[in-house]
mmCIF file of C-alpha atoms in Angstrom:
data_model
loop_
_atom_site.group_PDB
_atom_site.id
_atom_site.type_symbol
_atom_site.label_atom_id
_atom_site.label_comp_id
_atom_site.label_asym_id
_atom_site.label_seq_id
_atom_site.Cartn_x
_atom_site.Cartn_y
_atom_site.Cartn_z
ATOM 1 C CA UNK A 8 76.652 163.993 83.756
ATOM 2 C CA UNK A 9 79.563 165.722 82.038
ATOM 3 C CA UNK A 10 78.668 168.653 79.779
ATOM 4 C CA UNK A 11 80.450 169.868 76.637
ATOM 5 C CA UNK A 12 82.536 172.651 78.187
ATOM 6 C CA UNK A 13 83.485 170.370 81.070
ATOM 7 C CA UNK A 14 84.662 167.613 78.734
ATOM 8 C CA UNK A 15 86.722 170.037 76.666
ATOM 9 C CA UNK A 16 88.143 171.949 79.637
ATOM 10 C CA UNK A 17 86.581 175.223 78.495
ATOM 11 C CA UNK A 18 85.288 176.264 81.912
ATOM 12 C CA UNK A 19 87.186 178.405 84.357
ATOM 13 C CA UNK A 20 87.469 176.291 87.478
ATOM 14 C CA UNK A 21 85.453 177.959 90.227
ATOM 15 C CA UNK A 22 86.838 178.181 93.722
ATOM 16 C CA UNK A 23 85.101 175.842 96.127
ATOM 17 C CA UNK A 24 83.478 177.310 99.225
ATOM 18 C CA UNK A 25 81.461 176.369 102.284
ATOM 19 C CA UNK A 26 79.270 179.479 101.963
ATOM 20 C CA UNK A 27 75.800 178.482 100.786
ATOM 21 C CA UNK A 28 74.342 180.941 98.281
ATOM 22 C CA UNK A 29 70.625 181.565 97.745
ATOM 23 C CA UNK A 30 70.731 179.588 94.523
ATOM 24 C CA UNK A 31 72.350 176.608 96.223
ATOM 25 C CA UNK A 32 69.943 176.876 99.159
ATOM 26 C CA UNK A 33 66.994 176.886 96.750
ATOM 27 C CA UNK A 34 68.211 173.828 94.834
ATOM 28 C CA UNK A 35 68.908 171.858 98.021
ATOM 29 C CA UNK A 36 65.531 172.782 99.510
ATOM 30 C CA UNK A 37 63.631 171.751 96.371
ATOM 31 C CA UNK A 38 65.500 168.457 96.320
ATOM 32 C CA UNK A 39 64.524 167.722 99.927
ATOM 33 C CA UNK A 40 60.873 168.661 99.519
ATOM 34 C CA UNK A 41 60.626 166.432 96.463
ATOM 35 C CA UNK A 42 61.050 163.489 98.840
ATOM 36 C CA UNK A 43 58.453 164.498 101.449
ATOM 37 C CA UNK A 44 56.226 161.504 100.707
ATOM 38 C CA UNK A 45 59.134 159.268 101.710
ATOM 39 C CA UNK A 46 58.627 160.576 105.269
ATOM 40 C CA UNK A 47 54.954 159.564 105.392
ATOM 41 C CA UNK A 48 55.640 156.886 108.009
ATOM 42 C CA UNK A 49 56.884 159.674 110.319
ATOM 43 C CA UNK A 50 54.089 162.113 109.494
ATOM 44 C CA UNK A 51 50.943 160.141 108.640
ATOM 45 C CA UNK A 52 47.422 161.482 108.716
ATOM 46 C CA UNK A 53 44.240 159.463 108.233
ATOM 47 C CA UNK A 54 41.843 161.052 105.778
ATOM 48 C CA UNK A 55 38.470 160.118 104.319
ATOM 49 C CA UNK A 56 37.641 160.856 100.705
ATOM 50 C CA UNK A 57 34.317 162.732 100.466
ATOM 51 C CA UNK A 58 33.036 161.013 97.353
ATOM 52 C CA UNK A 59 34.173 157.407 97.856
ATOM 53 C CA UNK A 60 33.898 157.409 101.645
ATOM 54 C CA UNK A 61 37.148 155.418 101.797
ATOM 55 C CA UNK A 62 39.885 156.009 104.385
ATOM 56 C CA UNK A 63 43.484 156.445 103.303
ATOM 57 C CA UNK A 64 46.813 157.652 104.724
ATOM 58 C CA UNK A 65 48.509 160.781 103.397
ATOM 59 C CA UNK A 66 51.379 163.060 104.404
ATOM 60 C CA UNK A 67 50.641 165.275 107.423
ATOM 61 C CA UNK A 68 52.016 168.644 106.336
ATOM 62 C CA UNK A 69 51.046 170.483 109.518
ATOM 63 C CA UNK A 70 52.746 167.962 111.799
ATOM 64 C CA UNK A 71 55.816 167.968 109.525
ATOM 65 C CA UNK A 72 56.201 171.756 109.762
ATOM 66 C CA UNK A 73 55.728 171.695 113.540
ATOM 67 C CA UNK A 74 58.437 169.064 113.878
ATOM 68 C CA UNK A 75 60.864 170.857 111.574
ATOM 69 C CA UNK A 76 60.275 174.179 113.345
ATOM 70 C CA UNK A 77 61.151 172.486 116.645
ATOM 71 C CA UNK A 78 64.002 170.279 115.418
ATOM 72 C CA UNK A 79 65.697 172.837 113.137
ATOM 73 C CA UNK A 80 65.085 176.239 114.779
ATOM 74 C CA UNK A 81 67.022 178.266 112.180
ATOM 75 C CA UNK A 82 65.058 176.932 109.215
ATOM 76 C CA UNK A 83 62.930 179.616 107.559
ATOM 77 C CA UNK A 84 59.143 179.095 107.803
ATOM 78 C CA UNK A 85 57.225 181.726 105.804
ATOM 79 C CA UNK A 86 53.795 183.294 106.355
ATOM 80 C CA UNK A 87 52.201 180.400 104.428
ATOM 81 C CA UNK A 88 53.628 178.027 107.043
ATOM 82 C CA UNK A 89 55.970 176.498 104.473
ATOM 83 C CA UNK A 90 59.729 175.965 104.478
ATOM 84 C CA UNK A 91 61.275 178.586 102.204
ATOM 85 C CA UNK A 92 64.497 180.412 101.401
ATOM 86 C CA UNK A 93 65.522 183.086 103.943
ATOM 87 C CA UNK A 94 65.475 186.673 102.708
ATOM 88 C CA UNK A 95 69.063 186.980 103.844
ATOM 89 C CA UNK A 96 71.510 184.061 104.014
ATOM 90 C CA UNK A 97 73.719 184.448 107.094
ATOM 91 C CA UNK A 98 76.141 182.406 109.186
ATOM 92 C CA UNK A 99 73.263 181.689 111.572
ATOM 93 C CA UNK A 100 70.770 180.270 109.085
ATOM 94 C CA UNK A 101 72.678 178.976 106.039
ATOM 95 C CA UNK A 102 73.528 175.620 107.610
ATOM 96 C CA UNK A 103 69.917 174.911 108.548
ATOM 97 C CA UNK A 104 69.505 173.477 105.057
ATOM 98 C CA UNK A 105 72.214 170.927 105.902
ATOM 99 C CA UNK A 106 70.206 169.954 108.999
ATOM 100 C CA UNK A 107 67.169 169.473 106.768
ATOM 101 C CA UNK A 108 69.167 167.277 104.377
ATOM 102 C CA UNK A 109 70.311 165.068 107.260
ATOM 103 C CA UNK A 110 66.769 164.940 108.656
ATOM 104 C CA UNK A 111 65.438 163.661 105.335
ATOM 105 C CA UNK A 112 68.359 161.283 104.817
ATOM 106 C CA UNK A 113 67.875 159.604 108.183
ATOM 107 C CA UNK A 114 64.075 159.433 108.099
ATOM 108 C CA UNK A 115 63.215 158.503 104.517
ATOM 109 C CA UNK A 116 61.753 155.131 103.573
ATOM 110 C CA UNK A 117 60.941 153.439 100.295
ATOM 111 C CA UNK A 118 57.355 153.936 99.168
ATOM 112 C CA UNK A 119 55.010 152.920 96.360
ATOM 113 C CA UNK A 120 52.331 155.344 95.202
ATOM 114 C CA UNK A 121 49.275 154.431 93.190
ATOM 115 C CA UNK A 122 45.846 155.889 92.419
ATOM 116 C CA UNK A 123 42.881 154.314 94.174
ATOM 117 C CA UNK A 124 41.169 154.127 90.773
ATOM 118 C CA UNK A 125 43.001 154.460 87.466
ATOM 119 C CA UNK A 126 39.953 156.030 85.826
ATOM 120 C CA UNK A 127 38.787 158.533 88.442
ATOM 121 C CA UNK A 128 42.046 159.095 90.354
ATOM 122 C CA UNK A 129 40.296 160.274 93.532
ATOM 123 C CA UNK A 130 43.337 159.995 95.798
ATOM 124 C CA UNK A 131 46.766 158.390 95.954
ATOM 125 C CA UNK A 132 47.550 155.420 98.142
ATOM 126 C CA UNK A 133 51.036 155.527 99.690
ATOM 127 C CA UNK A 134 52.468 152.130 100.664
ATOM 128 C CA UNK A 135 55.504 152.396 102.957
ATOM 129 C CA UNK A 136 58.227 149.730 103.168
ATOM 130 C CA UNK A 137 60.807 149.013 105.866
ATOM 131 C CA UNK A 138 63.674 149.599 103.429
ATOM 132 C CA UNK A 139 65.377 152.893 102.560
ATOM 133 C CA UNK A 140 67.118 152.288 99.231
ATOM 134 C CA UNK A 141 65.672 155.620 98.087
ATOM 135 C CA UNK A 142 68.362 157.296 100.212
ATOM 136 C CA UNK A 143 71.019 156.527 97.594
ATOM 137 C CA UNK A 144 69.051 158.353 94.897
ATOM 138 C CA UNK A 145 68.580 161.270 97.278
ATOM 139 C CA UNK A 146 72.293 161.174 98.154
ATOM 140 C CA UNK A 147 73.319 161.304 94.489
ATOM 141 C CA UNK A 148 71.063 164.293 93.803
ATOM 142 C CA UNK A 149 72.235 166.231 96.858
ATOM 143 C CA UNK A 150 75.911 165.573 96.119
ATOM 144 C CA UNK A 151 75.411 166.610 92.505
ATOM 145 C CA UNK A 152 74.083 169.966 93.741
ATOM 146 C CA UNK A 153 77.041 170.289 96.094
ATOM 147 C CA UNK A 154 79.404 169.683 93.159
ATOM 148 C CA UNK A 155 77.601 171.951 90.702
ATOM 149 C CA UNK A 156 77.445 174.773 93.240
ATOM 150 C CA UNK A 157 81.127 174.291 94.168
ATOM 151 C CA UNK A 158 80.293 173.603 97.789
ATOM 152 C CA UNK A 159 82.751 171.864 100.093
ATOM 153 C CA UNK A 160 80.163 169.404 101.392
ATOM 154 C CA UNK A 161 79.283 165.778 100.838
ATOM 155 C CA UNK A 162 76.352 163.658 102.025
ATOM 156 C CA UNK A 163 78.049 160.476 103.219
ATOM 157 C CA UNK A 164 76.809 156.898 103.392
ATOM 158 C CA UNK A 165 76.413 157.481 107.148
ATOM 159 C CA UNK A 166 73.606 159.917 106.211
ATOM 160 C CA UNK A 167 75.420 162.937 107.572
ATOM 161 C CA UNK A 168 76.772 166.017 105.781
ATOM 162 C CA UNK A 169 80.497 166.600 106.150
ATOM 163 C CA UNK A 170 82.897 169.161 104.754
ATOM 164 C CA UNK A 171 84.720 167.690 101.792
ATOM 165 C CA UNK A 172 88.182 168.947 102.679
ATOM 166 C CA UNK A 173 90.166 170.184 99.682
ATOM 167 C CA UNK A 174 93.811 169.113 99.439
ATOM 168 C CA UNK A 175 93.434 167.276 102.728
ATOM 169 C CA UNK A 176 95.960 164.755 103.973
ATOM 170 C CA UNK A 177 93.155 163.103 105.922
ATOM 171 C CA UNK A 178 92.509 159.672 104.460
ATOM 172 C CA UNK A 179 90.935 156.360 105.380
ATOM 173 C CA UNK A 180 94.373 154.904 106.148
ATOM 174 C CA UNK A 181 95.181 157.754 108.546
ATOM 175 C CA UNK A 182 91.843 157.314 110.307
ATOM 176 C CA UNK A 183 92.605 153.603 110.630
ATOM 177 C CA UNK A 184 96.040 154.436 112.066
ATOM 178 C CA UNK A 185 94.375 156.691 114.653
ATOM 179 C CA UNK A 186 92.200 153.816 115.864
ATOM 180 C CA UNK A 187 95.316 151.684 116.431
ATOM 181 C CA UNK A 188 96.858 154.166 118.894
ATOM 182 C CA UNK A 189 97.157 152.556 122.313
ATOM 183 C CA UNK A 190 97.264 155.816 124.280
ATOM 184 C CA UNK A 191 93.580 156.644 124.712
ATOM 185 C CA UNK A 192 94.085 160.360 125.328
ATOM 186 C CA UNK A 193 95.823 160.893 121.982
ATOM 187 C CA UNK A 194 93.279 158.735 120.170
ATOM 188 C CA UNK A 195 90.332 160.673 121.622
ATOM 189 C CA UNK A 196 91.856 164.062 120.802
ATOM 190 C CA UNK A 197 92.533 163.027 117.206
ATOM 191 C CA UNK A 198 89.052 161.554 116.770
ATOM 192 C CA UNK A 199 87.532 164.777 118.107
ATOM 193 C CA UNK A 200 89.787 166.854 115.836
ATOM 194 C CA UNK A 201 88.676 164.924 112.733
ATOM 195 C CA UNK A 202 85.013 165.231 113.737
ATOM 196 C CA UNK A 203 85.194 168.992 114.305
ATOM 197 C CA UNK A 204 87.268 169.870 111.219
ATOM 198 C CA UNK A 205 84.565 168.359 109.018
ATOM 199 C CA UNK A 206 81.905 170.658 110.435
ATOM 200 C CA UNK A 207 80.823 173.683 108.378
ATOM 201 C CA UNK A 208 80.707 176.079 111.323
ATOM 202 C CA UNK A 209 83.890 178.152 111.779
ATOM 203 C CA UNK A 210 83.883 177.840 115.572
ATOM 204 C CA UNK A 211 83.694 174.038 115.346
ATOM 205 C CA UNK A 212 86.520 173.956 112.807
ATOM 206 C CA UNK A 213 88.533 176.147 115.184
ATOM 207 C CA UNK A 214 87.830 173.523 117.853
ATOM 208 C CA UNK A 215 89.182 170.879 115.468
ATOM 209 C CA UNK A 216 92.382 172.876 115.108
ATOM 210 C CA UNK A 217 92.688 173.190 118.884
ATOM 211 C CA UNK A 218 92.115 169.455 119.357
ATOM 212 C CA UNK A 219 94.784 168.432 116.860
ATOM 213 C CA UNK A 220 97.304 170.784 118.492
ATOM 214 C CA UNK A 221 96.395 169.305 121.872
ATOM 215 C CA UNK A 222 97.060 165.861 120.382
ATOM 216 C CA UNK A 223 100.395 167.103 119.026
ATOM 217 C CA UNK A 224 101.426 168.337 122.471
ATOM 218 C CA UNK A 225 100.307 165.089 124.113
ATOM 219 C CA UNK A 226 102.281 163.024 121.583
ATOM 220 C CA UNK A 227 105.431 164.847 122.724
ATOM 221 C CA UNK A 228 105.068 163.199 126.148
ATOM 222 C CA UNK A 229 104.235 159.747 124.737
ATOM 223 C CA UNK A 230 107.301 158.186 126.354
ATOM 224 C CA UNK A 231 106.289 158.784 129.955
ATOM 225 C CA UNK A 232 109.537 157.384 131.374
ATOM 226 C CA UNK A 233 111.369 160.346 129.781
ATOM 227 C CA UNK A 234 111.064 164.108 130.173
ATOM 228 C CA UNK A 235 109.257 165.962 127.364
ATOM 229 C CA UNK A 236 112.383 166.965 125.446
ATOM 230 C CA UNK A 237 113.871 163.461 125.574
ATOM 231 C CA UNK A 238 110.529 161.931 124.575
ATOM 232 C CA UNK A 239 110.413 164.169 121.473
ATOM 233 C CA UNK A 240 113.982 163.239 120.566
ATOM 234 C CA UNK A 241 113.124 159.531 120.816
ATOM 235 C CA UNK A 242 110.081 160.018 118.578
ATOM 236 C CA UNK A 243 112.164 161.920 115.990
ATOM 237 C CA UNK A 244 114.844 159.206 116.108
ATOM 238 C CA UNK A 245 112.238 156.508 115.446
ATOM 239 C CA UNK A 246 110.684 158.434 112.558
ATOM 240 C CA UNK A 247 113.974 159.412 110.839
ATOM 241 C CA UNK A 248 115.455 155.904 111.144
ATOM 242 C CA UNK A 249 119.080 157.027 111.170
ATOM 243 C CA UNK A 250 118.763 159.506 108.306
ATOM 244 C CA UNK A 251 120.427 162.683 109.598
ATOM 245 C CA UNK A 252 118.772 164.953 107.037
ATOM 246 C CA UNK A 253 115.324 163.605 107.962
ATOM 247 C CA UNK A 254 116.152 163.899 111.668
ATOM 248 C CA UNK A 255 116.908 167.604 111.210
ATOM 249 C CA UNK A 256 113.793 168.093 109.072
ATOM 250 C CA UNK A 257 111.493 166.543 111.685
ATOM 251 C CA UNK A 258 113.220 168.371 114.522
ATOM 252 C CA UNK A 259 112.647 171.683 112.713
ATOM 253 C CA UNK A 260 109.007 170.806 112.051
ATOM 254 C CA UNK A 261 108.369 169.902 115.700
ATOM 255 C CA UNK A 262 109.850 173.253 116.742
ATOM 256 C CA UNK A 263 107.929 175.216 114.079
ATOM 257 C CA UNK A 264 104.571 173.687 114.975
ATOM 258 C CA UNK A 265 105.289 174.297 118.647
ATOM 259 C CA UNK A 266 105.992 177.971 117.871
ATOM 260 C CA UNK A 267 102.780 178.258 115.816
ATOM 261 C CA UNK A 268 100.796 176.790 118.701
ATOM 262 C CA UNK A 269 102.348 179.275 121.106
ATOM 263 C CA UNK A 270 102.116 182.391 118.928
ATOM 264 C CA UNK A 271 98.630 181.969 117.439
ATOM 265 C CA UNK A 272 95.252 181.620 119.109
ATOM 266 C CA UNK A 273 95.082 177.857 118.866
ATOM 267 C CA UNK A 274 95.690 176.393 122.307
ATOM 268 C CA UNK A 275 96.128 179.706 124.127
ATOM 269 C CA UNK A 276 93.668 182.592 124.049
ATOM 270 C CA UNK A 277 95.488 185.506 125.622
ATOM 271 C CA UNK A 278 94.914 188.887 123.987
ATOM 272 C CA UNK A 279 98.483 188.987 122.650
ATOM 273 C CA UNK A 280 98.005 185.832 120.557
ATOM 274 C CA UNK A 281 97.655 186.205 116.791
ATOM 275 C CA UNK A 282 94.236 185.509 115.281
ATOM 276 C CA UNK A 283 93.896 182.816 112.621
ATOM 277 C CA UNK A 284 91.896 183.750 109.532
ATOM 278 C CA UNK A 285 89.244 181.113 108.677
ATOM 279 C CA UNK A 286 90.806 180.257 105.300
ATOM 280 C CA UNK A 287 94.036 179.196 107.060
ATOM 281 C CA UNK A 288 92.378 176.725 109.441
ATOM 282 C CA UNK A 289 92.452 173.821 106.964
ATOM 283 C CA UNK A 290 96.066 174.561 106.005
ATOM 284 C CA UNK A 291 97.277 174.522 109.625
ATOM 285 C CA UNK A 292 95.176 171.450 110.413
ATOM 286 C CA UNK A 293 96.645 169.574 107.436
ATOM 287 C CA UNK A 294 100.177 170.619 108.321
ATOM 288 C CA UNK A 295 99.859 169.377 111.893
ATOM 289 C CA UNK A 296 98.082 166.195 110.791
ATOM 290 C CA UNK A 297 100.860 165.477 108.267
ATOM 291 C CA UNK A 298 103.443 165.358 111.045
ATOM 292 C CA UNK A 299 101.177 163.449 113.409
ATOM 293 C CA UNK A 300 100.231 160.870 110.759
ATOM 294 C CA UNK A 301 103.831 159.803 110.177
ATOM 295 C CA UNK A 302 104.663 160.066 113.868
ATOM 296 C CA UNK A 303 101.914 157.733 115.121
ATOM 297 C CA UNK A 304 103.125 154.996 112.749
ATOM 298 C CA UNK A 305 106.453 154.937 114.596
ATOM 299 C CA UNK A 306 105.304 155.060 118.210
ATOM 300 C CA UNK A 307 106.624 152.055 120.109
#
């Protein structure tokens, strides 16, 4: 849905963030809880209606809360034994809501609800199906909240929440190129790097940066019959394809990224290494990936 000020470009574009505010947390929580009945197959309870004497299956709230408390330890359970918004959103608890979203996404099933009697409406009958088409409606609603709240997250078709990297060079074609790499060590490091950089937690994103720099260093020794320096020169020659200006550009970039890896706390953690501020992690990751992405297409 596009609103008037959005259509006419009258809104100041808000900066996207991976910090979940109370308002965003509240909206995401309400969206999840709206779909609780779609988890009835996981949390059923047999009940008997006092007046009709008929048995029926309903949602087991107590079992649900017990499971969530165990499975998502940082989720906030209030004195009423209900999932609620934390009094203070912190680095420790803000991503618990993302765990809850994934929990719902992976567990939900299609259901059909109807009253036992259209006149008296004593209780609702919940019929559960083996399908989960309802996920796509849930996915659309969650992603709309992410967009409206300017959050750098997306609920993917794989039913997991990932960081939606802004200005990222990471693409489907690059991921496909990674899977074609014959050297298993490089492939594993790059796969790990991509997995970690998409995580919301700073320490995991730092791990993604470390992994991609490890992959960069391993690529330098791709030609095992040569020493490291000669291997790099062969790689640069293959990438530049006889263009002297490009050869110099790639040689400078290899040197610069090597210096960054040595000077900053990426691969080395001595006390004299420079710290990397969180908002530079994506930039450095993208810069290294840019060089790697063109390099791996010319490995022979």
